[in-house]
mmCIF file of C-alpha atoms in Angstrom:
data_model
loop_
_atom_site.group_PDB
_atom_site.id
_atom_site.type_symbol
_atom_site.label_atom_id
_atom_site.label_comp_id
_atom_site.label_asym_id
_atom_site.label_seq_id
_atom_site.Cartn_x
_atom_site.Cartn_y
_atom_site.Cartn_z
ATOM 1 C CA UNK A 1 23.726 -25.816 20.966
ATOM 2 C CA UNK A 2 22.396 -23.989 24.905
ATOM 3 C CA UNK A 3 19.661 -22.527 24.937
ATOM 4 C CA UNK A 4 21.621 -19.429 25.683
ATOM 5 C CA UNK A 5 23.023 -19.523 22.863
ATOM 6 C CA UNK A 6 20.241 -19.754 20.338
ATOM 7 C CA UNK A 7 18.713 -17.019 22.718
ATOM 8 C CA UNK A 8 21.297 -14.702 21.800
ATOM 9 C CA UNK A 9 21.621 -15.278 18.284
ATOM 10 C CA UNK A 10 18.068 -14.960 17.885
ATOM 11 C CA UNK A 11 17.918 -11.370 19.856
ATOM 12 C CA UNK A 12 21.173 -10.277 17.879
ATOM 13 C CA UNK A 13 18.958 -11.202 14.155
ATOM 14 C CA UNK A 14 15.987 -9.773 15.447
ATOM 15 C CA UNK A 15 17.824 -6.312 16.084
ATOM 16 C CA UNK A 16 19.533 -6.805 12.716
ATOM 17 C CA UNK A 17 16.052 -6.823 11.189
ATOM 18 C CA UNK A 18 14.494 -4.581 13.060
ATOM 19 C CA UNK A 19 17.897 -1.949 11.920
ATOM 20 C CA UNK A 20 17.137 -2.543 8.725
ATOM 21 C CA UNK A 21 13.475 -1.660 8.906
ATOM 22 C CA UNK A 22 14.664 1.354 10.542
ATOM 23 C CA UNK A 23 16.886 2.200 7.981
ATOM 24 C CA UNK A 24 14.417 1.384 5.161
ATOM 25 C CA UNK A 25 11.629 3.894 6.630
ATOM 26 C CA UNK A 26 14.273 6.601 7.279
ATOM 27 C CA UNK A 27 15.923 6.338 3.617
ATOM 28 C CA UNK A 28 12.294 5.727 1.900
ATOM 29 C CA UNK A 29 11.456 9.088 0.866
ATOM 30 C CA UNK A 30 15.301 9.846 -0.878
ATOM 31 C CA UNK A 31 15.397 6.762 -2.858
ATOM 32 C CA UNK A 32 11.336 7.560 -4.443
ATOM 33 C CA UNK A 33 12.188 8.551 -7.788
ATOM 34 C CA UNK A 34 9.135 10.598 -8.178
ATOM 35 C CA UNK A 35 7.666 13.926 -6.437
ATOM 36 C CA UNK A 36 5.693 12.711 -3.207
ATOM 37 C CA UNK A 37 2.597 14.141 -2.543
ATOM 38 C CA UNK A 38 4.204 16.650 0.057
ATOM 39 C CA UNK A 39 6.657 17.374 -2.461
ATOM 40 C CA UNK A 40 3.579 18.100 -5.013
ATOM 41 C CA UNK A 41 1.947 20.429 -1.867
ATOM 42 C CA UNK A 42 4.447 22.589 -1.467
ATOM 43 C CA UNK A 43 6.209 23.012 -5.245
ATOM 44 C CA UNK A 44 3.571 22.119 -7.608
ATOM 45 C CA UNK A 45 4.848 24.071 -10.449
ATOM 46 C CA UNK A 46 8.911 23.428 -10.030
ATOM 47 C CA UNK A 47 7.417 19.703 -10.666
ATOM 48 C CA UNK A 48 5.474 20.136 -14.270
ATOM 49 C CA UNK A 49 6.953 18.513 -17.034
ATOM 50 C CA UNK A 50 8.223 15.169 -14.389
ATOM 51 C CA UNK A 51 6.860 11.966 -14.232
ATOM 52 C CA UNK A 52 5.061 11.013 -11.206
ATOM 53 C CA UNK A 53 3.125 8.528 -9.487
ATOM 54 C CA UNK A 54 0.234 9.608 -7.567
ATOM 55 C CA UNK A 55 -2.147 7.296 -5.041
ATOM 56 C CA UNK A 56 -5.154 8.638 -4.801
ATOM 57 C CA UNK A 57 -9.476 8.437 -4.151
ATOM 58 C CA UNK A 58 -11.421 8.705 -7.001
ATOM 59 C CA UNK A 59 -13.867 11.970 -6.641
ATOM 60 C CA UNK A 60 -15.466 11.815 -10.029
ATOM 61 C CA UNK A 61 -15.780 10.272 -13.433
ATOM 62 C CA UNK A 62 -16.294 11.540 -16.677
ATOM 63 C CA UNK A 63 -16.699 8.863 -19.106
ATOM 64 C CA UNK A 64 -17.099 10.844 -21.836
ATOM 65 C CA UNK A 65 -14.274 13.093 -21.808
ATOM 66 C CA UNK A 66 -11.926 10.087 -20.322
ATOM 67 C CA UNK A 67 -10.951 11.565 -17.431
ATOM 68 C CA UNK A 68 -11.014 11.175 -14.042
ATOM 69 C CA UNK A 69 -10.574 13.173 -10.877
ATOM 70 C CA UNK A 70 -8.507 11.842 -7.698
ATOM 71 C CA UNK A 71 -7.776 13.151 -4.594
ATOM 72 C CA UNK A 72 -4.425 12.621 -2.980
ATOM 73 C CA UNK A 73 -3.282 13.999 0.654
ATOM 74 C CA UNK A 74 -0.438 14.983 2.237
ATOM 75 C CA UNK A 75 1.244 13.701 5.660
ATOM 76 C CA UNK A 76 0.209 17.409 6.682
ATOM 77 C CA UNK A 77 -3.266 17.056 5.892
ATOM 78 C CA UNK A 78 -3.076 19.328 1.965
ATOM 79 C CA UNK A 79 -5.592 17.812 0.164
ATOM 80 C CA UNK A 80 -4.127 17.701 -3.640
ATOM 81 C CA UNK A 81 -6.593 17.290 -6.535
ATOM 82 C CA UNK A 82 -5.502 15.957 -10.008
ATOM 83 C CA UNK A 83 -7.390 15.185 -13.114
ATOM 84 C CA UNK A 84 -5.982 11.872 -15.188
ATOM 85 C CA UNK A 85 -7.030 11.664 -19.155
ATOM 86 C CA UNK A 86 -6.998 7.869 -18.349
ATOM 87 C CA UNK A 87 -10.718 5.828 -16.951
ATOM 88 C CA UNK A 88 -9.969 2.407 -16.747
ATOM 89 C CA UNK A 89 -11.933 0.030 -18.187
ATOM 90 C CA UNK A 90 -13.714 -3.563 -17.915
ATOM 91 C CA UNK A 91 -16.194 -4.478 -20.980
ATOM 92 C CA UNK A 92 -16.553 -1.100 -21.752
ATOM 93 C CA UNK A 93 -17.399 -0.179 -18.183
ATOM 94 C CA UNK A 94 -15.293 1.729 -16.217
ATOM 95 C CA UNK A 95 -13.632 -0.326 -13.633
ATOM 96 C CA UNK A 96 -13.431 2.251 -10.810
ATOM 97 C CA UNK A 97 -16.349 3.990 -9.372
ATOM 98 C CA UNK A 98 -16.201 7.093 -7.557
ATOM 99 C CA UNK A 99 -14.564 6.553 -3.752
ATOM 100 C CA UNK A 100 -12.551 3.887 -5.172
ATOM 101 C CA UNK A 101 -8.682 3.740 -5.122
ATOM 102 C CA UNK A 102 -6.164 4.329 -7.639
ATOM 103 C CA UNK A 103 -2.479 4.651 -8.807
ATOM 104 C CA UNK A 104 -1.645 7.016 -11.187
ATOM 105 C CA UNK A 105 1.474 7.411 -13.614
ATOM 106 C CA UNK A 106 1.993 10.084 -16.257
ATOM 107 C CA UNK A 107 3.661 13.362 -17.002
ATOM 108 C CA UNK A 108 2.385 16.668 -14.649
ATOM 109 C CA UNK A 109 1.237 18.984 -16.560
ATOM 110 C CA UNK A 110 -0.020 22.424 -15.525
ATOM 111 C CA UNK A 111 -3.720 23.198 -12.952
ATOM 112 C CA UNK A 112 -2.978 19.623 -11.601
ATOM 113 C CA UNK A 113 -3.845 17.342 -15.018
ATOM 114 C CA UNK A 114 -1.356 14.239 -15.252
ATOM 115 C CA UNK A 115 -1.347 12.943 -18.766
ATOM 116 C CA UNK A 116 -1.331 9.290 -17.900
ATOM 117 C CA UNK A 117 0.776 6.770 -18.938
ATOM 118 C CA UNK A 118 -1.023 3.960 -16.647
ATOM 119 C CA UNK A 119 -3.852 3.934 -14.256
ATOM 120 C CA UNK A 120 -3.876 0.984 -11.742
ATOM 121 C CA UNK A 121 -7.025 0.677 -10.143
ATOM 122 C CA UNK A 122 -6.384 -1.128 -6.127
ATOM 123 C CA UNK A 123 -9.867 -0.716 -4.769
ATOM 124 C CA UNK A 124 -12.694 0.120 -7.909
ATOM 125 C CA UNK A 125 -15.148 1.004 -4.584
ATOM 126 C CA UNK A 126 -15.084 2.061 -1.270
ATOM 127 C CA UNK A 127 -16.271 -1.403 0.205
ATOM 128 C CA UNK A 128 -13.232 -2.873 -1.541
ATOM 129 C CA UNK A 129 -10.872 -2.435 1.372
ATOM 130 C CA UNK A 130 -13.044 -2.907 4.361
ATOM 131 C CA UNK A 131 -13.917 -6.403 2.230
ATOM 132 C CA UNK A 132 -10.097 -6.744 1.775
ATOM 133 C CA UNK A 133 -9.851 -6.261 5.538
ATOM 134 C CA UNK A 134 -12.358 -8.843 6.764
ATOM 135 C CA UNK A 135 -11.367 -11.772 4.404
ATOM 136 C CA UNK A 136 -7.692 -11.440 5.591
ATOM 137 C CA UNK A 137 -9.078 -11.374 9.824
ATOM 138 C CA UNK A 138 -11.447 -14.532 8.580
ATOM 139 C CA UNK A 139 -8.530 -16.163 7.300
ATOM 140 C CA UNK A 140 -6.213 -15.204 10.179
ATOM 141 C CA UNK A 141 -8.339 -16.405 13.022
ATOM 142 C CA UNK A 142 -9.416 -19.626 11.032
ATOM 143 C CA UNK A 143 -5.587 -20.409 10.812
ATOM 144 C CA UNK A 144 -5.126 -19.981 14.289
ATOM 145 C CA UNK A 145 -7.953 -21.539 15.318
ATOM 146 C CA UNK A 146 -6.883 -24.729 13.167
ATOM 147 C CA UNK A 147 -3.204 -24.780 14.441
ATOM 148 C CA UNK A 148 -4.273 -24.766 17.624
ATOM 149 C CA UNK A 149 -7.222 -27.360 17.262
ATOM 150 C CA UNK A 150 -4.486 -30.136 15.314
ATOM 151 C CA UNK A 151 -1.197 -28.947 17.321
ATOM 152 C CA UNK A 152 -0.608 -28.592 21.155
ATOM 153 C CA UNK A 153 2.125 -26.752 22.262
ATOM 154 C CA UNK A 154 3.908 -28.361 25.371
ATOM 155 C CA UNK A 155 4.829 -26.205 28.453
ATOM 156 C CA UNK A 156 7.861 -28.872 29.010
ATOM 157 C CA UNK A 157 10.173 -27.510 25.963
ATOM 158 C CA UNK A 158 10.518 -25.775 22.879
ATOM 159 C CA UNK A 159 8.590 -27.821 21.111
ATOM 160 C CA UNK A 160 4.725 -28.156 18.932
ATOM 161 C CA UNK A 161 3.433 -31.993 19.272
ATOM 162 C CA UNK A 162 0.791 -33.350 17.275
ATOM 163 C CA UNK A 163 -2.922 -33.658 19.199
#
């Protein structure tokens, strides 16, 4: 096959994915089956009685009543405040402390309580992501670094030899 060819056939895929990105943002928000946070910021109370799912910080624990407060935002800036009756725990600890990162799923109920179904914790501190962050750059540049110290790309075709 010419090089032309496989040119255009990778230009006309590479539009075809990046259409169907496109599409996927656009259409996101209709196909969420649950009240967004902006949704939650504007209605609040046309919303109580729904299940939701809500991504939010953790502002403050309260072990002994089992609940936890998060703080979720909106894309225009509303900070939202809910209070879960779920704290996850790990050996009898909880296994989120306060400015860590959670998913939330439960029934709204009225003055922003959610009576949780499941809490998900995705960062149980706030050094969880920035260690998230530099593990995945580590392992990105060490990749590189060892493709390009076993494999030399040639400037004569389309092709990777073996250094």
């Amino acid at each position: 096959m010419r090089l032309s060819v496989r040119l255009a056939i990778a230009v006309v895929l590479c539009l075809a994915l990046g259409g169907l990105g496109v599409h996927y943002a656009v259409s996101y928000d209709d196909r969420w089956p649950y009240p967004t946070e902006n949704t939650l910021a504007d209605d609040y109370g046309d919303h109580i009685g729904e299940e939701t799912l809500v991504f939010g910080r953790v502002t403050a624990i309260d072990t002994a009543a089992d609940e936890l407060t998060l703080e979720a935002e909106a894309d225009d800036g509303t900070r939202l405040e809910f209070v879960a009756d779920d704290v996850p725990t790990d050996g009898g600890q909880p296994a989120v402390q306060e400015g860590g990162f959670v998913q939330v799923y439960g029934t709204l109920e009225p003055d922003g309580e959610i009576a949780t179904s499941e809490t998900v914790v995705v960062n149980p501190n706030a050094r969880s992501e920035t260690y998230k962050l530099a593990v995945s750059a580590i392992a990105l540049l060490t990749g590189t670094a060892y493709f390009f110290v076993h494999w030399r790309p040639t400037l004569a075709g389309w092709e990777v030899r073996r250094g």
